[in-house]
PDB file of C-alpha atoms in Angstrom:
ATOM      1  CA  MET A  27     298.362 130.406 176.072  1.00 46.00           C
ATOM      2  CA  GLU A  28     301.228 132.251 177.585  1.00 53.00           C
ATOM      3  CA  PRO A  29     300.094 135.991 176.934  1.00 63.00           C
ATOM      4  CA  TYR A  30     296.760 134.742 178.543  1.00 64.00           C
ATOM      5  CA  ALA A  31     297.718 132.431 181.220  1.00 65.00           C
ATOM      6  CA  THR A  32     301.134 130.671 182.286  1.00 77.00           C
ATOM      7  CA  ALA A  33     301.294 127.028 182.519  1.00 78.00           C
ATOM      8  CA  ASP A  34     301.472 126.934 186.181  1.00 79.00           C
ATOM      9  CA  GLN A  35     297.769 128.771 186.057  1.00 80.00           C
ATOM     10  CA  VAL A  36     296.586 126.546 183.902  1.00 82.00           C
ATOM     11  CA  TRP A  37     297.225 123.729 186.082  1.00 84.00           C
ATOM     12  CA  GLN A  38     296.148 124.986 188.624  1.00 84.00           C
ATOM     13  CA  GLY A  39     292.832 125.798 187.573  1.00 85.00           C
ATOM     14  CA  ALA A  40     292.581 121.890 186.245  1.00 87.00           C
ATOM     15  CA  MET A  41     293.392 120.847 189.573  1.00 88.00           C
ATOM     16  CA  ILE A  42     290.248 123.394 190.980  1.00 89.00           C
ATOM     17  CA  PHE A  43     287.847 122.143 188.579  1.00 90.00           C
ATOM     18  CA  ALA A  44     288.392 118.785 188.583  1.00 89.00           C
ATOM     19  CA  ARG A  45     287.372 118.484 192.501  1.00 88.00           C
ATOM     20  CA  ILE A  46     284.720 121.330 192.083  1.00 89.00           C
ATOM     21  CA  GLY A  47     283.196 119.964 189.437  1.00 88.00           C
ATOM     22  CA  ALA A  48     282.978 116.449 190.981  1.00 89.00           C
ATOM     23  CA  VAL A  49     281.624 117.820 193.912  1.00 88.00           C
ATOM     24  CA  LEU A  50     278.620 119.599 191.998  1.00 86.00           C
ATOM     25  CA  LEU A  51     278.092 116.326 189.974  1.00 84.00           C
ATOM     26  CA  MET A  52     277.047 114.881 193.321  1.00 84.00           C
ATOM     27  CA  LEU A  53     275.375 117.803 195.283  1.00 84.00           C
ATOM     28  CA  PRO A  54     271.436 117.616 196.184  1.00 83.00           C
ATOM     29  CA  GLY A  55     269.559 120.242 193.194  1.00 80.00           C
ATOM     30  CA  VAL A  56     272.843 121.326 191.519  1.00 81.00           C
ATOM     31  CA  GLY A  57     273.973 117.408 190.539  1.00 77.00           C
ATOM     32  CA  GLU A  58     269.965 116.188 189.633  1.00 77.00           C
ATOM     33  CA  SER A  59     269.744 114.882 186.348  1.00 75.00           C
ATOM     34  CA  TYR A  60     267.390 117.178 185.116  1.00 77.00           C
ATOM     35  CA  VAL A  61     269.705 120.196 185.563  1.00 80.00           C
ATOM     36  CA  PRO A  62     271.430 120.985 181.979  1.00 82.00           C
ATOM     37  CA  PRO A  63     274.872 119.850 181.715  1.00 82.00           C
ATOM     38  CA  ARG A  64     275.773 123.238 180.699  1.00 86.00           C
ATOM     39  CA  ILE A  65     274.312 124.606 183.553  1.00 87.00           C
ATOM     40  CA  ARG A  66     276.252 122.411 185.806  1.00 85.00           C
ATOM     41  CA  LEU A  67     279.337 122.861 183.642  1.00 86.00           C
ATOM     42  CA  SER A  68     279.106 126.879 184.167  1.00 89.00           C
ATOM     43  CA  LEU A  69     278.416 126.745 187.853  1.00 88.00           C
ATOM     44  CA  ALA A  70     281.649 124.670 188.358  1.00 88.00           C
ATOM     45  CA  LEU A  71     283.472 127.369 185.957  1.00 89.00           C
ATOM     46  CA  VAL A  72     282.448 130.222 187.892  1.00 90.00           C
ATOM     47  CA  VAL A  73     282.963 128.645 191.298  1.00 88.00           C
ATOM     48  CA  SER A  74     286.299 127.461 190.251  1.00 88.00           C
ATOM     49  CA  LEU A  75     287.247 130.950 188.879  1.00 86.00           C
ATOM     50  CA  ALA A  76     286.281 132.577 192.452  1.00 86.00           C
ATOM     51  CA  LEU A  77     287.945 129.983 194.557  1.00 86.00           C
ATOM     52  CA  TRP A  78     291.000 129.764 192.801  1.00 85.00           C
ATOM     53  CA  PRO A  79     292.674 133.090 194.470  1.00 84.00           C
ATOM     54  CA  VAL A  80     292.226 131.387 197.987  1.00 84.00           C
ATOM     55  CA  VAL A  81     293.411 127.852 197.445  1.00 84.00           C
ATOM     56  CA  SER A  82     295.830 128.195 194.877  1.00 79.00           C
ATOM     57  CA  GLY A  83     298.584 128.039 197.458  1.00 79.00           C
ATOM     58  CA  ALA A  84     297.533 124.517 198.691  1.00 79.00           C
ATOM     59  CA  LEU A  85     297.964 123.075 195.387  1.00 83.00           C
ATOM     60  CA  PRO A  86     300.972 121.221 194.087  1.00 80.00           C
ATOM     61  CA  ALA A  87     303.495 122.490 191.286  1.00 82.00           C
ATOM     62  CA  LEU A  88     302.876 121.329 187.669  1.00 82.00           C
ATOM     63  CA  PRO A  89     304.404 118.033 186.916  1.00 82.00           C
ATOM     64  CA  GLU A  90     306.772 116.876 184.585  1.00 81.00           C
ATOM     65  CA  THR A  91     305.205 114.218 183.023  1.00 84.00           C
ATOM     66  CA  LEU A  92     301.838 113.667 181.506  1.00 84.00           C
ATOM     67  CA  GLY A  93     301.345 110.513 183.990  1.00 85.00           C
ATOM     68  CA  GLY A  94     302.113 112.584 186.690  1.00 83.00           C
ATOM     69  CA  MET A  95     299.385 115.081 185.749  1.00 87.00           C
ATOM     70  CA  ALA A  96     296.901 112.478 185.187  1.00 89.00           C
ATOM     71  CA  GLY A  97     297.368 111.025 188.622  1.00 87.00           C
ATOM     72  CA  TRP A  98     296.741 114.413 190.320  1.00 88.00           C
ATOM     73  CA  ILE A  99     293.669 115.076 188.238  1.00 89.00           C
ATOM     74  CA  ILE A 100     292.243 111.579 189.025  1.00 90.00           C
ATOM     75  CA  ARG A 101     292.720 112.263 192.727  1.00 89.00           C
ATOM     76  CA  GLU A 102     291.225 114.950 192.672  1.00 89.00           C
ATOM     77  CA  VAL A 103     287.751 113.816 190.813  1.00 90.00           C
ATOM     78  CA  ILE A 104     288.017 110.909 193.432  1.00 89.00           C
ATOM     79  CA  VAL A 105     288.285 113.573 196.349  1.00 88.00           C
ATOM     80  CA  GLY A 106     285.387 115.378 194.869  1.00 88.00           C
ATOM     81  CA  LEU A 107     283.305 112.647 194.574  1.00 89.00           C
ATOM     82  CA  ALA A 108     283.693 111.089 197.580  1.00 87.00           C
ATOM     83  CA  ILE A 109     282.398 114.419 199.390  1.00 87.00           C
ATOM     84  CA  GLY A 110     279.445 114.733 196.785  1.00 87.00           C
ATOM     85  CA  ALA A 111     278.675 111.421 197.875  1.00 87.00           C
ATOM     86  CA  LEU A 112     278.763 112.286 201.379  1.00 87.00           C
ATOM     87  CA  LEU A 113     276.604 115.261 201.059  1.00 86.00           C
ATOM     88  CA  ARG A 114     273.986 113.498 199.197  1.00 87.00           C
ATOM     89  CA  SER A 115     273.746 110.168 200.887  1.00 86.00           C
ATOM     90  CA  PHE A 116     272.078 112.215 203.741  1.00 88.00           C
ATOM     91  CA  LEU A 117     269.290 112.717 201.932  1.00 87.00           C
ATOM     92  CA  THR A 118     268.371 109.034 202.398  1.00 87.00           C
ATOM     93  CA  VAL A 119     267.020 110.266 205.583  1.00 91.00           C
ATOM     94  CA  LEU A 120     263.857 111.779 203.947  1.00 90.00           C
ATOM     95  CA  ALA A 121     264.047 108.312 201.538  1.00 87.00           C
ATOM     96  CA  THR A 122     263.717 105.935 204.779  1.00 90.00           C
ATOM     97  CA  ALA A 123     261.231 108.171 206.591  1.00 91.00           C
ATOM     98  CA  GLY A 124     259.066 108.656 204.017  1.00 89.00           C
ATOM     99  CA  GLU A 125     258.933 104.759 202.716  1.00 88.00           C
ATOM    100  CA  VAL A 126     257.977 104.294 206.579  1.00 90.00           C
ATOM    101  CA  VAL A 127     255.414 106.409 206.262  1.00 90.00           C
ATOM    102  CA  ALA A 128     254.047 104.851 203.094  1.00 88.00           C
ATOM    103  CA  LEU A 129     254.041 101.580 204.434  1.00 87.00           C
ATOM    104  CA  GLN A 130     252.247 102.421 207.786  1.00 86.00           C
ATOM    105  CA  THR A 131     249.208 104.246 205.638  1.00 84.00           C
ATOM    106  CA  THR A 132     249.097 101.642 203.199  1.00 79.00           C
ATOM    107  CA  LEU A 133     250.110 103.930 200.267  1.00 78.00           C
ATOM    108  CA  ALA A 134     253.323 102.400 199.528  1.00 74.00           C
ATOM    109  CA  PHE A 135     251.768 100.843 196.368  1.00 73.00           C
ATOM    110  CA  ALA A 136     251.467 104.514 195.050  1.00 68.00           C
ATOM    111  CA  GLN A 137     254.402 104.751 193.203  1.00 66.00           C
ATOM    112  CA  THR A 138     255.821 107.833 191.397  1.00 64.00           C
ATOM    113  CA  ALA A 139     258.721 109.638 189.468  1.00 61.00           C
ATOM    114  CA  ASN A 140     261.187 110.906 191.964  1.00 61.00           C
ATOM    115  CA  PRO A 141     263.335 113.482 189.960  1.00 59.00           C
ATOM    116  CA  LEU A 142     265.976 113.406 192.490  1.00 59.00           C
ATOM    117  CA  GLN A 143     266.752 109.327 192.025  1.00 58.00           C
ATOM    118  CA  ALA A 144     266.906 107.208 188.884  1.00 57.00           C
ATOM    119  CA  GLN A 145     263.949 104.875 189.601  1.00 63.00           C
ATOM    120  CA  PRO A 146     260.492 105.659 190.859  1.00 67.00           C
ATOM    121  CA  GLY A 147     259.451 105.488 194.349  1.00 69.00           C
ATOM    122  CA  SER A 148     256.605 106.157 197.028  1.00 77.00           C
ATOM    123  CA  THR A 149     254.809 109.669 196.707  1.00 81.00           C
ATOM    124  CA  ILE A 150     255.377 110.418 200.323  1.00 86.00           C
ATOM    125  CA  SER A 151     259.035 109.703 199.643  1.00 84.00           C
ATOM    126  CA  ALA A 152     259.387 111.855 196.779  1.00 83.00           C
ATOM    127  CA  PHE A 153     257.864 114.943 198.460  1.00 87.00           C
ATOM    128  CA  LEU A 154     260.106 114.488 201.351  1.00 89.00           C
ATOM    129  CA  MET A 155     263.235 114.529 198.995  1.00 87.00           C
ATOM    130  CA  LEU A 156     262.066 117.456 197.263  1.00 86.00           C
ATOM    131  CA  LEU A 157     260.863 119.105 200.379  1.00 89.00           C
ATOM    132  CA  GLY A 158     264.537 118.559 202.004  1.00 89.00           C
ATOM    133  CA  THR A 159     266.110 119.995 198.509  1.00 87.00           C
ATOM    134  CA  THR A 160     263.941 123.149 199.009  1.00 89.00           C
ATOM    135  CA  LEU A 161     264.716 123.583 202.915  1.00 90.00           C
ATOM    136  CA  ILE A 162     268.665 123.189 201.857  1.00 89.00           C
ATOM    137  CA  PHE A 163     268.057 126.436 199.597  1.00 87.00           C
ATOM    138  CA  ALA A 164     265.420 128.325 201.440  1.00 89.00           C
ATOM    139  CA  THR A 165     267.643 127.979 204.671  1.00 89.00           C
ATOM    140  CA  ASN A 166     271.067 129.459 202.764  1.00 86.00           C
ATOM    141  CA  THR A 167     272.399 125.940 203.843  1.00 85.00           C
ATOM    142  CA  HIS A 168     274.230 125.845 200.169  1.00 82.00           C
ATOM    143  CA  HIS A 169     276.210 128.820 201.102  1.00 83.00           C
ATOM    144  CA  LEU A 170     278.289 126.162 203.476  1.00 83.00           C
ATOM    145  CA  PHE A 171     278.814 124.056 200.011  1.00 82.00           C
ATOM    146  CA  ILE A 172     281.124 126.881 198.990  1.00 82.00           C
ATOM    147  CA  ALA A 173     282.419 127.265 202.390  1.00 82.00           C
ATOM    148  CA  GLY A 174     283.032 123.236 202.492  1.00 81.00           C
ATOM    149  CA  LEU A 175     284.652 123.553 199.033  1.00 83.00           C
ATOM    150  CA  VAL A 176     287.642 125.683 200.785  1.00 83.00           C
ATOM    151  CA  GLY A 177     287.614 123.797 203.898  1.00 81.00           C
ATOM    152  CA  SER A 178     288.093 120.628 202.047  1.00 82.00           C
ATOM    153  CA  TYR A 179     291.630 121.586 200.815  1.00 83.00           C
ATOM    154  CA  GLU A 180     292.515 122.251 204.381  1.00 81.00           C
ATOM    155  CA  LEU A 181     290.943 118.648 205.897  1.00 78.00           C
ATOM    156  CA  ILE A 182     292.282 117.108 202.393  1.00 81.00           C
ATOM    157  CA  ALA A 183     295.133 118.528 201.103  1.00 80.00           C
ATOM    158  CA  PRO A 184     296.342 117.843 197.450  1.00 81.00           C
ATOM    159  CA  ALA A 185     299.700 117.750 198.959  1.00 76.00           C
ATOM    160  CA  LYS A 186     299.022 115.105 201.468  1.00 77.00           C
ATOM    161  CA  PRO A 187     298.193 111.536 201.259  1.00 76.00           C
ATOM    162  CA  LEU A 188     294.297 110.345 200.238  1.00 76.00           C
ATOM    163  CA  VAL A 189     292.837 109.315 204.081  1.00 74.00           C
ATOM    164  CA  THR A 190     290.518 106.232 202.395  1.00 78.00           C
ATOM    165  CA  GLY A 191     290.225 104.954 205.663  1.00 79.00           C
ATOM    166  CA  ASP A 192     288.832 108.319 206.970  1.00 77.00           C
ATOM    167  CA  PHE A 193     286.413 108.726 204.032  1.00 80.00           C
ATOM    168  CA  ALA A 194     285.439 104.977 204.535  1.00 85.00           C
ATOM    169  CA  THR A 195     284.532 105.078 208.197  1.00 87.00           C
ATOM    170  CA  MET A 196     282.681 108.493 207.667  1.00 85.00           C
ATOM    171  CA  ALA A 197     280.707 107.182 204.853  1.00 86.00           C
ATOM    172  CA  ILE A 198     279.669 104.355 206.763  1.00 89.00           C
ATOM    173  CA  ARG A 199     278.509 106.539 209.883  1.00 90.00           C
ATOM    174  CA  THR A 200     276.746 108.977 207.919  1.00 88.00           C
ATOM    175  CA  LEU A 201     274.415 106.338 206.447  1.00 89.00           C
ATOM    176  CA  GLY A 202     273.783 104.507 209.647  1.00 90.00           C
ATOM    177  CA  ASP A 203     273.002 107.935 211.170  1.00 90.00           C
ATOM    178  CA  ALA A 204     270.916 108.857 208.304  1.00 91.00           C
ATOM    179  CA  PHE A 205     268.912 105.495 208.523  1.00 92.00           C
ATOM    180  CA  MET A 206     268.342 105.931 212.338  1.00 93.00           C
ATOM    181  CA  LEU A 207     267.238 109.391 211.716  1.00 92.00           C
ATOM    182  CA  GLY A 208     265.041 108.431 208.964  1.00 92.00           C
ATOM    183  CA  ILE A 209     263.191 105.832 211.468  1.00 93.00           C
ATOM    184  CA  GLN A 210     263.275 108.323 214.399  1.00 92.00           C
ATOM    185  CA  LEU A 211     261.475 111.155 211.904  1.00 92.00           C
ATOM    186  CA  SER A 212     258.695 108.484 210.842  1.00 92.00           C
ATOM    187  CA  ALA A 213     258.380 107.562 214.778  1.00 92.00           C
ATOM    188  CA  PRO A 214     254.888 109.331 214.956  1.00 92.00           C
ATOM    189  CA  VAL A 215     253.416 107.334 212.692  1.00 92.00           C
ATOM    190  CA  LEU A 216     254.913 104.108 213.431  1.00 91.00           C
ATOM    191  CA  VAL A 217     253.425 104.745 216.867  1.00 92.00           C
ATOM    192  CA  PHE A 218     249.926 105.807 215.685  1.00 91.00           C
ATOM    193  CA  ALA A 219     250.291 102.810 213.048  1.00 90.00           C
ATOM    194  CA  LEU A 220     250.715 100.340 216.135  1.00 91.00           C
ATOM    195  CA  ILE A 221     248.367 101.740 218.208  1.00 91.00           C
ATOM    196  CA  PHE A 222     245.692 101.737 215.395  1.00 89.00           C
ATOM    197  CA  ASN A 223     246.691  98.097 214.149  1.00 87.00           C
ATOM    198  CA  LEU A 224     246.406  96.881 217.598  1.00 90.00           C
ATOM    199  CA  ALA A 225     242.704  98.264 217.689  1.00 89.00           C
ATOM    200  CA  SER A 226     241.893  96.944 214.694  1.00 86.00           C
ATOM    201  CA  GLY A 227     242.608  93.653 215.932  1.00 83.00           C
ATOM    202  CA  LEU A 228     240.834  93.682 218.799  1.00 87.00           C
ATOM    203  CA  VAL A 229     237.342  94.991 217.166  1.00 84.00           C
ATOM    204  CA  GLY A 230     238.184  91.979 214.754  1.00 81.00           C
ATOM    205  CA  ARG A 231     238.130  89.612 217.394  1.00 82.00           C
ATOM    206  CA  VAL A 232     235.372  90.927 219.558  1.00 84.00           C
ATOM    207  CA  MET A 233     233.209  91.336 216.269  1.00 83.00           C
ATOM    208  CA  PRO A 234     234.156  88.707 213.704  1.00 80.00           C
ATOM    209  CA  ALA A 235     231.099  89.690 211.412  1.00 76.00           C
ATOM    210  CA  PHE A 236     232.336  93.347 211.117  1.00 76.00           C
ATOM    211  CA  GLN A 237     234.195  94.157 208.018  1.00 79.00           C
ATOM    212  CA  VAL A 238     237.308  95.814 209.829  1.00 78.00           C
ATOM    213  CA  TYR A 239     239.310  95.906 206.850  1.00 77.00           C
ATOM    214  CA  PHE A 240     236.840  98.366 204.699  1.00 79.00           C
ATOM    215  CA  ALA A 241     236.419 100.277 207.678  1.00 80.00           C
ATOM    216  CA  ALA A 242     239.848 100.479 208.627  1.00 82.00           C
ATOM    217  CA  ALA A 243     241.879 101.549 205.666  1.00 82.00           C
ATOM    218  CA  PRO A 244     240.341 104.896 205.034  1.00 84.00           C
ATOM    219  CA  LEU A 245     240.607 105.944 208.480  1.00 86.00           C
ATOM    220  CA  SER A 246     244.283 104.524 208.616  1.00 86.00           C
ATOM    221  CA  ILE A 247     245.190 106.631 205.577  1.00 87.00           C
ATOM    222  CA  ILE A 248     243.189 109.898 207.086  1.00 90.00           C
ATOM    223  CA  LEU A 249     244.579 109.933 210.480  1.00 90.00           C
ATOM    224  CA  GLY A 250     248.048 108.310 209.408  1.00 88.00           C
ATOM    225  CA  LEU A 251     248.613 111.404 207.095  1.00 89.00           C
ATOM    226  CA  SER A 252     247.143 113.621 209.703  1.00 92.00           C
ATOM    227  CA  VAL A 253     249.994 112.487 212.014  1.00 91.00           C
ATOM    228  CA  PHE A 254     252.501 112.834 209.331  1.00 91.00           C
ATOM    229  CA  ALA A 255     251.468 116.386 208.456  1.00 91.00           C
ATOM    230  CA  LEU A 256     251.156 117.576 212.182  1.00 92.00           C
ATOM    231  CA  GLY A 257     255.025 116.532 212.523  1.00 90.00           C
ATOM    232  CA  LEU A 258     256.036 117.637 209.087  1.00 90.00           C
ATOM    233  CA  GLY A 259     257.341 120.989 210.648  1.00 90.00           C
ATOM    234  CA  VAL A 260     259.218 119.360 213.016  1.00 91.00           C
ATOM    235  CA  MET A 261     260.567 116.601 210.634  1.00 91.00           C
ATOM    236  CA  GLY A 262     262.305 119.266 208.155  1.00 91.00           C
ATOM    237  CA  THR A 263     263.410 121.052 211.240  1.00 92.00           C
ATOM    238  CA  VAL A 264     265.235 118.321 212.531  1.00 93.00           C
ATOM    239  CA  PHE A 265     267.061 117.084 208.899  1.00 92.00           C
ATOM    240  CA  ILE A 266     268.130 120.665 208.232  1.00 92.00           C
ATOM    241  CA  ASP A 267     269.925 121.265 211.381  1.00 92.00           C
ATOM    242  CA  ARG A 268     271.568 117.698 210.916  1.00 91.00           C
ATOM    243  CA  TYR A 269     272.251 118.282 207.274  1.00 89.00           C
ATOM    244  CA  ARG A 270     274.087 121.499 208.587  1.00 89.00           C
ATOM    245  CA  ALA A 271     276.071 119.865 211.037  1.00 88.00           C
ATOM    246  CA  LEU A 272     276.996 117.808 208.136  1.00 85.00           C
ATOM    247  CA  ALA A 273     278.103 120.545 205.959  1.00 83.00           C
ATOM    248  CA  ASN A 274     279.898 122.206 208.750  1.00 83.00           C
ATOM    249  CA  VAL A 275     282.201 119.300 208.910  1.00 77.00           C
ATOM    250  CA  PHE A 276     283.826 120.422 205.728  1.00 70.00           C
ATOM    251  CA  ALA A 277     283.075 124.138 206.210  1.00 66.00           C
ATOM    252  CA  GLY A 278     284.770 124.336 209.595  1.00 61.00           C
ATOM    253  CA  GLY A 279     288.109 123.539 207.797  1.00 48.00           C
ATOM    254  CA  ALA A 280     287.418 127.261 206.101  1.00 46.00           C
ATOM    255  CA  GLY A 281     286.851 128.764 209.247  1.00 45.00           C
ATOM    256  CA  GLY A 282     289.760 126.866 211.441  1.00 42.00           C
TER     257      GLY A 282
END
C-alpha cells in the first residue's frame, strides 16, 4: 500500500469516512431506505476524499494498537450518527403537523406508505415530509450539510473528549422545538376545526332532527383542506428557515 498511500493517509481516510458515512446514513433524502446502498457508499467516499485535505489536520495520529484504532473508529461513527440523527429528527415537525391536520380533517384513517419512515402514516403527513425533503434540495440547504461536516471537526474535534451531555441536551431541545413548531404550523387548521365543531354542535342542539354528521363531515374535509392549502406556502417557508438555522449550528464551525 505504501507506493499509493502511506499508513497515516489510509488511517486519516478511514477516520473521515467513519464520521461522514454515518452522517450520510441519517441525512434526509440521502439516507432513505429507497436510496441504493451503492449510491450512499459512493457519495460517502467522494465526500470523504473531497474533505480530506480540509480536515486532515484535526485528526489524531495512527494508534499503535488495534484496540486504539477500533476505539477511534467507533467514536467517529457515534459522532456521525448523533449529528445525522439531530438533522433528521427535525423532520418530525412535518410529521406532527401532518398528523394534526389529518386528525382535524377526519382523514387520519387514510393511511399510506411513507417512503421516509419505516411505517405507514397519514397521507397528509407523508405529503408534508416529501415536501420538506424537496424543499431542502430545492433551496440548496443540502449545501449546509457539507459545510456542517467540516464545521463538526471544529465543534467536535476528534482529539477532544466526546460531549455526550451537550448532545443529549441539544437532542431534547431539538425534539421539543420540533413538536412545538409542528403544532404551530397546524394552528390554522386547529382553529378552524375548533370553530367548525362548535358551530356543528350548536346546530345539533338547535335542530336535533337534523343529521349534522352527514352534512358536517364533507364540509370539514373540504374547508379543512382549503385552510391547509392556503397556509402551505407559509408552512414550507417557516420549516425551511428553521431547518437552515439548525444546519447552521454545525456549518458555523466551518465559517468560524
